[in-house]
mmCIF file of C-alpha atoms and ligand atoms in Angstrom:
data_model
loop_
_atom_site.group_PDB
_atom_site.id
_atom_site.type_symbol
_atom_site.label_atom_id
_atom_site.label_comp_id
_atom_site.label_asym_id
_atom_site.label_seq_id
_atom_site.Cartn_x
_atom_site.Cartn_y
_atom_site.Cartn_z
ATOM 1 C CA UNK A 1 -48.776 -131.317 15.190
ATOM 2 C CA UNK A 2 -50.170 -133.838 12.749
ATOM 3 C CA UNK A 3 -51.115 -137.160 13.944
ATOM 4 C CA UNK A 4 -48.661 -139.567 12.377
ATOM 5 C CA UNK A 5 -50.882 -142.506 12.036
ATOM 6 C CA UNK A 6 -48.022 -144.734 9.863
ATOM 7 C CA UNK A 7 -46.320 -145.333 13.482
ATOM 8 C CA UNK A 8 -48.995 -147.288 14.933
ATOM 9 C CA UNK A 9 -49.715 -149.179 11.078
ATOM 10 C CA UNK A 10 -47.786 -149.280 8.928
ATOM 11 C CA UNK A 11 -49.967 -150.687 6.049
ATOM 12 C CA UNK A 12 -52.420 -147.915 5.905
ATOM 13 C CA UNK A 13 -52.437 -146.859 2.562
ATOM 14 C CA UNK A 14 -54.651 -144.212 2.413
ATOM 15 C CA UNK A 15 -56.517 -142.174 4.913
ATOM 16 C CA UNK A 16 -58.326 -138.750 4.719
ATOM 17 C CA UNK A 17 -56.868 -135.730 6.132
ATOM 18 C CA UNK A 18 -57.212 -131.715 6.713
ATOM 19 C CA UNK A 19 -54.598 -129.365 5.171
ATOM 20 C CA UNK A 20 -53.924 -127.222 8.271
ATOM 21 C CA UNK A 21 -50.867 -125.168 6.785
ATOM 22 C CA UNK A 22 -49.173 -124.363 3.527
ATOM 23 C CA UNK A 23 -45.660 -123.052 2.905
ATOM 24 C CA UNK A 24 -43.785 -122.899 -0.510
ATOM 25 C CA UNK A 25 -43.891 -126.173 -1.801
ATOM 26 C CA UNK A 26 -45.370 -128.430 0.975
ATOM 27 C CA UNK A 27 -48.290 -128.534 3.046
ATOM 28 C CA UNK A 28 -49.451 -130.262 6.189
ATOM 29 C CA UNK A 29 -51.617 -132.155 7.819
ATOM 30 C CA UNK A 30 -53.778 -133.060 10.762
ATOM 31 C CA UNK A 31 -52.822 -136.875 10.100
ATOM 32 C CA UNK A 32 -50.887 -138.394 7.724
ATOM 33 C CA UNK A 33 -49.736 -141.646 6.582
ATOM 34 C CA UNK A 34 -46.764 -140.712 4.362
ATOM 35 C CA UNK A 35 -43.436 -141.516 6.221
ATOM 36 C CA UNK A 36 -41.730 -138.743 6.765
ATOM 37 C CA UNK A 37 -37.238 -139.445 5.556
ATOM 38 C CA UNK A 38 -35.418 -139.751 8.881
ATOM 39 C CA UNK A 39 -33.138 -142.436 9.929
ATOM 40 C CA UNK A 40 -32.337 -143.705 6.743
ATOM 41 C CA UNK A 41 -35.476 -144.449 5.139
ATOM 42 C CA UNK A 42 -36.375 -142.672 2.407
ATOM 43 C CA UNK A 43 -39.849 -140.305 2.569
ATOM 44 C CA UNK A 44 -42.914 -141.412 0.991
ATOM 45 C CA UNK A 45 -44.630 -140.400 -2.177
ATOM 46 C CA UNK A 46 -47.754 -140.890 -4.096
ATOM 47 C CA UNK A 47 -51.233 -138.779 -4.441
ATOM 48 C CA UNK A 48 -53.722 -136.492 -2.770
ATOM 49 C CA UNK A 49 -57.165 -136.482 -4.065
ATOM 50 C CA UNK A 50 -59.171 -133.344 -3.516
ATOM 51 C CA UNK A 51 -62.202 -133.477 -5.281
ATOM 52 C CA UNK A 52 -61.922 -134.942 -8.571
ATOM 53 C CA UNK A 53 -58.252 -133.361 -8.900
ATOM 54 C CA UNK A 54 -55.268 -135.962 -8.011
ATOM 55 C CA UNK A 55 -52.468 -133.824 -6.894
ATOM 56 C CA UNK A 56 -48.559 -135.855 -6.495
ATOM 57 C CA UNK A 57 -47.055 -135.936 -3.441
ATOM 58 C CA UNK A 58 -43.352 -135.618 -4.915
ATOM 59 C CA UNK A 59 -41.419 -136.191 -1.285
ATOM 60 C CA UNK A 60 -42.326 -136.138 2.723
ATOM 61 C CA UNK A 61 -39.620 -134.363 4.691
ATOM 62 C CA UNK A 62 -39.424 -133.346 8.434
ATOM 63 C CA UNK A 63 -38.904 -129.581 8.593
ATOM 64 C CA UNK A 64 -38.248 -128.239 12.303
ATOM 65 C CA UNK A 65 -39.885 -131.447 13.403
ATOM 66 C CA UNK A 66 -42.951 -130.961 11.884
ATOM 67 C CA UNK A 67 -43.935 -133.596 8.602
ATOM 68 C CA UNK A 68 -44.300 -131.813 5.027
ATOM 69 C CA UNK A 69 -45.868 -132.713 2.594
ATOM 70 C CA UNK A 70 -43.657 -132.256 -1.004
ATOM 71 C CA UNK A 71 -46.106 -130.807 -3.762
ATOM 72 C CA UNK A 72 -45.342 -129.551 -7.306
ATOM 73 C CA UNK A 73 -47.895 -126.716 -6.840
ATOM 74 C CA UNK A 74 -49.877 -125.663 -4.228
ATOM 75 C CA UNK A 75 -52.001 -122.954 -6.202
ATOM 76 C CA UNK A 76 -55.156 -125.445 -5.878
ATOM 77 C CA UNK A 77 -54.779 -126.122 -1.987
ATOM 78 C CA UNK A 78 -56.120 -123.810 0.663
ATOM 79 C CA UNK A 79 -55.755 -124.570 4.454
ATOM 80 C CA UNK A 80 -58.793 -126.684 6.144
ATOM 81 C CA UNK A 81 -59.500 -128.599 2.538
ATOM 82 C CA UNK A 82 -60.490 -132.233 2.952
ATOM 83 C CA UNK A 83 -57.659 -134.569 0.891
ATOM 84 C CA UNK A 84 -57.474 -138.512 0.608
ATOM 85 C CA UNK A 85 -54.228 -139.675 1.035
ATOM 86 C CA UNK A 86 -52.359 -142.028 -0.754
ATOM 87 C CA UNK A 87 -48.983 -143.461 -0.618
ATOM 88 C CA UNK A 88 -47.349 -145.161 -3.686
ATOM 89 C CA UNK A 89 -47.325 -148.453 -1.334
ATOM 90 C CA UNK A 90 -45.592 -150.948 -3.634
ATOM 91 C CA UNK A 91 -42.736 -148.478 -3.154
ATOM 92 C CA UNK A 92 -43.331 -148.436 0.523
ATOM 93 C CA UNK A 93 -43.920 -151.922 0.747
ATOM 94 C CA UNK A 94 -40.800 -152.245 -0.492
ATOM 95 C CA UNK A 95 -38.785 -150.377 1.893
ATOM 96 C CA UNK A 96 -40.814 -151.911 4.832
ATOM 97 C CA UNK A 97 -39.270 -154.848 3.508
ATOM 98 C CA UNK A 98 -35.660 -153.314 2.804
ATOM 99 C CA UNK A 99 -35.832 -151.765 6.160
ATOM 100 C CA UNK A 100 -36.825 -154.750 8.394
ATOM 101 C CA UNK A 101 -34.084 -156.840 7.086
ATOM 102 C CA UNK A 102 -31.550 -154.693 7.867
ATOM 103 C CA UNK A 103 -32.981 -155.484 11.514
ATOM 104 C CA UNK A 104 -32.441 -159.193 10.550
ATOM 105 C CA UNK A 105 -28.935 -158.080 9.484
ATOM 106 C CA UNK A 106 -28.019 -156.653 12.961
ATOM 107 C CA UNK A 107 -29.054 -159.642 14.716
ATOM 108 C CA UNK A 108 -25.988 -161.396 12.884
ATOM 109 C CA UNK A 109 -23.408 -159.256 13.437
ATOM 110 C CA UNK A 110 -22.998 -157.641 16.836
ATOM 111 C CA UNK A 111 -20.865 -154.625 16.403
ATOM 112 C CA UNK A 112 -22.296 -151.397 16.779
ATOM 113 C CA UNK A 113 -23.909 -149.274 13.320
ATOM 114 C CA UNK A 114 -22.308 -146.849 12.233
ATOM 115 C CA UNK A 115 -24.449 -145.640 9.556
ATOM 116 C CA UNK A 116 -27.227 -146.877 7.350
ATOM 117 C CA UNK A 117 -29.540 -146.521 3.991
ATOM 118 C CA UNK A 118 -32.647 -147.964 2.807
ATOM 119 C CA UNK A 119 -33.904 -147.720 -0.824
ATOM 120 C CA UNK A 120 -36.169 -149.757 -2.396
ATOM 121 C CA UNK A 121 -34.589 -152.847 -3.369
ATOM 122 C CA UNK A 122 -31.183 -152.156 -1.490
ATOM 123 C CA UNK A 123 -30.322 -151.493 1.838
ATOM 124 C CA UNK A 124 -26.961 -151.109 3.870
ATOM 125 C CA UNK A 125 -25.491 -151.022 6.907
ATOM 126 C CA UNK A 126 -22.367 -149.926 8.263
ATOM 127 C CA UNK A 127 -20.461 -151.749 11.319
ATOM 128 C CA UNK A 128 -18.236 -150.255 13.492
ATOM 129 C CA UNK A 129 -15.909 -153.902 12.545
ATOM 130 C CA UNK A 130 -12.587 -155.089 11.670
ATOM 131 C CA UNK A 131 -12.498 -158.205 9.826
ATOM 132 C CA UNK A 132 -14.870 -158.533 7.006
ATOM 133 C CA UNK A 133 -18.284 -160.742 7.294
ATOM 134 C CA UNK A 134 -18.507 -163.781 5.133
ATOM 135 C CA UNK A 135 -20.860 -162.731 2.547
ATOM 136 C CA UNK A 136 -22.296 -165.957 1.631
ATOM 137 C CA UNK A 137 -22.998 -167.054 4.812
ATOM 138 C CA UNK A 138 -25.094 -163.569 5.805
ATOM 139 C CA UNK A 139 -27.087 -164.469 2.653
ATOM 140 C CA UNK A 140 -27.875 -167.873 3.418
ATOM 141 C CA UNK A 141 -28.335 -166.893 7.357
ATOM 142 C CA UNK A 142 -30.894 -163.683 6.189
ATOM 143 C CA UNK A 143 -33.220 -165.779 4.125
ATOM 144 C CA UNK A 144 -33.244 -168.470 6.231
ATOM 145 C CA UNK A 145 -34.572 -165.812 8.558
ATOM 146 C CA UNK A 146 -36.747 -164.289 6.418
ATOM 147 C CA UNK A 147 -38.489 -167.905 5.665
ATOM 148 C CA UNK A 148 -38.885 -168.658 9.877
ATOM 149 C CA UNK A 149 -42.048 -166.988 9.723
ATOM 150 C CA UNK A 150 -41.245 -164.369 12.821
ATOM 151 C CA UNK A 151 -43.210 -162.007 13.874
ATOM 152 C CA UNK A 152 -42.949 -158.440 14.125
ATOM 153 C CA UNK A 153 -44.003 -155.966 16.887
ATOM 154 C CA UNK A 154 -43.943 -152.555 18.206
ATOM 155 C CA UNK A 155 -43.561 -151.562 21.777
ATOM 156 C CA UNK A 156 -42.647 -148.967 23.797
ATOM 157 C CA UNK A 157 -40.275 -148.288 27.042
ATOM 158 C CA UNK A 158 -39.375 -145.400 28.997
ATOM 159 C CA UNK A 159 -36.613 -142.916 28.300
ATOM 160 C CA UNK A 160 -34.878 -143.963 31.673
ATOM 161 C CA UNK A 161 -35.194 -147.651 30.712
ATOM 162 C CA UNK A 162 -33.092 -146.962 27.770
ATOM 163 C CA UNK A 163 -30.711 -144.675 29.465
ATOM 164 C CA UNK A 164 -30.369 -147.754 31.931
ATOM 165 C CA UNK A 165 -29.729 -150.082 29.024
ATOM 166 C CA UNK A 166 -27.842 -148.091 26.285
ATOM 167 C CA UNK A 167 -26.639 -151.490 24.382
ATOM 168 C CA UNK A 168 -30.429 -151.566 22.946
ATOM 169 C CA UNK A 169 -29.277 -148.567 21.122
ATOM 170 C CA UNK A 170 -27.740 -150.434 17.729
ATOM 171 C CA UNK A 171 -26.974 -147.811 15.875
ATOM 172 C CA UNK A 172 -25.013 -145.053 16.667
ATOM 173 C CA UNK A 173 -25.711 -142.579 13.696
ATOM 174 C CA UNK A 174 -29.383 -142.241 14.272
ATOM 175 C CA UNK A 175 -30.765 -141.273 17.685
ATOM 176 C CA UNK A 176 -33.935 -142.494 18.975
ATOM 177 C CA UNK A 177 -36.629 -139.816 19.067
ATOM 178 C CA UNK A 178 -36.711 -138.184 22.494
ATOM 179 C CA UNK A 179 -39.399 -135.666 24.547
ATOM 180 C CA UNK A 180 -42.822 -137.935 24.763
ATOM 181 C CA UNK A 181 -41.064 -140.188 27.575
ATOM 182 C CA UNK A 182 -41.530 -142.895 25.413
ATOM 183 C CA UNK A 183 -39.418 -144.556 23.209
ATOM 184 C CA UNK A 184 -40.925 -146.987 20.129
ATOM 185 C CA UNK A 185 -39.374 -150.556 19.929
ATOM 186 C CA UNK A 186 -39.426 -153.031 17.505
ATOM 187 C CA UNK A 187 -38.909 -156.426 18.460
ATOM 188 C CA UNK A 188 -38.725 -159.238 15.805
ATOM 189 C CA UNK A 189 -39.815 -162.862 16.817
ATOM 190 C CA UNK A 190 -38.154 -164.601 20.000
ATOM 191 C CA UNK A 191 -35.445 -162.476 20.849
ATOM 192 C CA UNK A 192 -33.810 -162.231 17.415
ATOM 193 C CA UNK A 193 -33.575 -157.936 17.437
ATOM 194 C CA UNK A 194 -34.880 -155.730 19.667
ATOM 195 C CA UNK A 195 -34.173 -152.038 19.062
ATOM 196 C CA UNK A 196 -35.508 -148.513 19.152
ATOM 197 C CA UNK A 197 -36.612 -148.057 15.892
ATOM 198 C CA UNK A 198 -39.477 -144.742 14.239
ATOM 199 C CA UNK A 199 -39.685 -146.446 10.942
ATOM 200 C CA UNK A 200 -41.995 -148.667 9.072
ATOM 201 C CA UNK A 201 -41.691 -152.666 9.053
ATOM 202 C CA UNK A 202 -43.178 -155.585 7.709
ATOM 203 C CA UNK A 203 -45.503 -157.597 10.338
ATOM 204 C CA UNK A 204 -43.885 -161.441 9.904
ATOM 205 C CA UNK A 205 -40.209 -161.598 7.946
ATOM 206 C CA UNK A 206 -42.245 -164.208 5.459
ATOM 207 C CA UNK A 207 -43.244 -161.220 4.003
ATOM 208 C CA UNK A 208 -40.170 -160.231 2.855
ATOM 209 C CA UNK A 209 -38.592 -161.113 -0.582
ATOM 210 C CA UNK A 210 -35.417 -163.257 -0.990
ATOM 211 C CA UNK A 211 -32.354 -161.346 -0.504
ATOM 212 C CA UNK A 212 -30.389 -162.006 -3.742
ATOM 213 C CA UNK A 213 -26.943 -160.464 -3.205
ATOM 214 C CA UNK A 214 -24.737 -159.088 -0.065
ATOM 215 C CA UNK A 215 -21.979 -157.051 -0.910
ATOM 216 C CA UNK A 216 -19.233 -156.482 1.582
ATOM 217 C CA UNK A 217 -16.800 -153.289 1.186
ATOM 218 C CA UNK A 218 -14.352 -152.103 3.183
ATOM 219 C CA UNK A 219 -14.675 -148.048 4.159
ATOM 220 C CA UNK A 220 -11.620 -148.310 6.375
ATOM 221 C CA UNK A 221 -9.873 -149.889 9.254
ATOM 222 C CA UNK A 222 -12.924 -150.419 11.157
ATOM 223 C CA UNK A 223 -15.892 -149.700 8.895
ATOM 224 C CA UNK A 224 -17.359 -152.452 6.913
ATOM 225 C CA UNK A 225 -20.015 -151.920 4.551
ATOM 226 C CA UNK A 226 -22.796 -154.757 4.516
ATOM 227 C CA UNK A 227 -25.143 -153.900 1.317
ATOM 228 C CA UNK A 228 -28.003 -156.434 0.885
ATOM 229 C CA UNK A 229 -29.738 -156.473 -2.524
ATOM 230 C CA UNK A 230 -32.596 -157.750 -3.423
ATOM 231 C CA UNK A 231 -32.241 -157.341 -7.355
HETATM 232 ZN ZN1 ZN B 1 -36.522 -150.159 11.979
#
């Protein structure tokens, strides 16, 4: 199993690691600090150095549970080579960014996610909701968020705490990580979103840009679309 050292910080951006398998196109490693797509946010990419060679890291995918490593070529790599890793973090920093507002974005409207997407400078969320949220008041209520300076922070509880409390589950699509016992929370400043969460976040919301746009569609009866944009 590699050691997935982005869950513990997420603004490592490089680390050194030991190929200990290679299959087609990926390989992996004993730790690694490329995210891994799952729940919406997109995988990492950017470069392994071996040697004097620099080597892209075109994706990072979960296969069978186990983190791979997207190259074009693996003809250069052999199994127990030393690498330094490196993420393409303005893309990642990014995301974290994308992907802790739409934790800022639950905290304002209360119905349960149905579904979700982060990219770089856009992210979305999907409400299981009736009546359309006021656009321009989300926009003004997220920044002013974003400015208040909140802190971010990871925790854990039990899997029979959260059984006991399934309304900490927000969204419905994407199902916390089970089998450890544990469960990894994210909690942003006093009491404004608490949630199981695996992904990566900023560490205080002031780090996020200013949200420049939220669109609002409707995707049926009870599915509203809340995109937030920060082009
Ligand atoms: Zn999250």
């Amino acid at each position: 199993m590699t050691i997935e050292l982005f869950r513990n910080d997420s603004y490592l951006k490089n680390c050194n690691s030991k190929i200990i398998k290679i299959e087609n196109n990926g390989i992996k490693l004993d730790q690694t600090i490329f995210y891994p797509e799952a729940g919406g946010q997109p995988g990492d990419n950017g470069i392994i150095q071996i040697g004097n060679e620099e080597i892209s890291i075109l994706d990072t995918t979960y296969v069978n549970n186990e983190i791979v490593h997207v190259v074009e070529n693996t003809s250069n790599l052999k199994v127990d080579d030393q690498i330094e890793c490196n993420i393409n973090w303005g893309r990642r920093f990014n995301i974290m960014q994308v992907h802790t507002t739409l934790h800022l974005l639950c905290s304002l409207i209360s119905a349960p996610v149905t579904g979700g997407q982060i990219n770089e400078n856009k992210g979305r969320l999907d409400f299981d909701l009736e009546s359309k949220p006021n656009k321009e008041e989300i926009l003004e209520a997220l920044n002013n968020l974003i400015k208040q300076n909140h802190e971010i922070s990871i925790s854990s509880i039990s899997e029979e705490e959260l059984d006991n409390k399934p309304d900490l589950i927000r969204t419905m699509s994407v199902k916390p990580p089970r089998g450890s016992g544990l469960i990894r929370m994210i909690n942003i400043g006093d009491g404004i979103d608490y949630q199981p969460c695996g992904g990566t976040h900023v560490k205080n919301t002031q780090e996020i840009r200013e949200v420049k746009k939220i669109r609002v569609e409707n995707k049926g009866r009870m599915n509203k679309r809340v995109i937030v944009d920060f082009l």
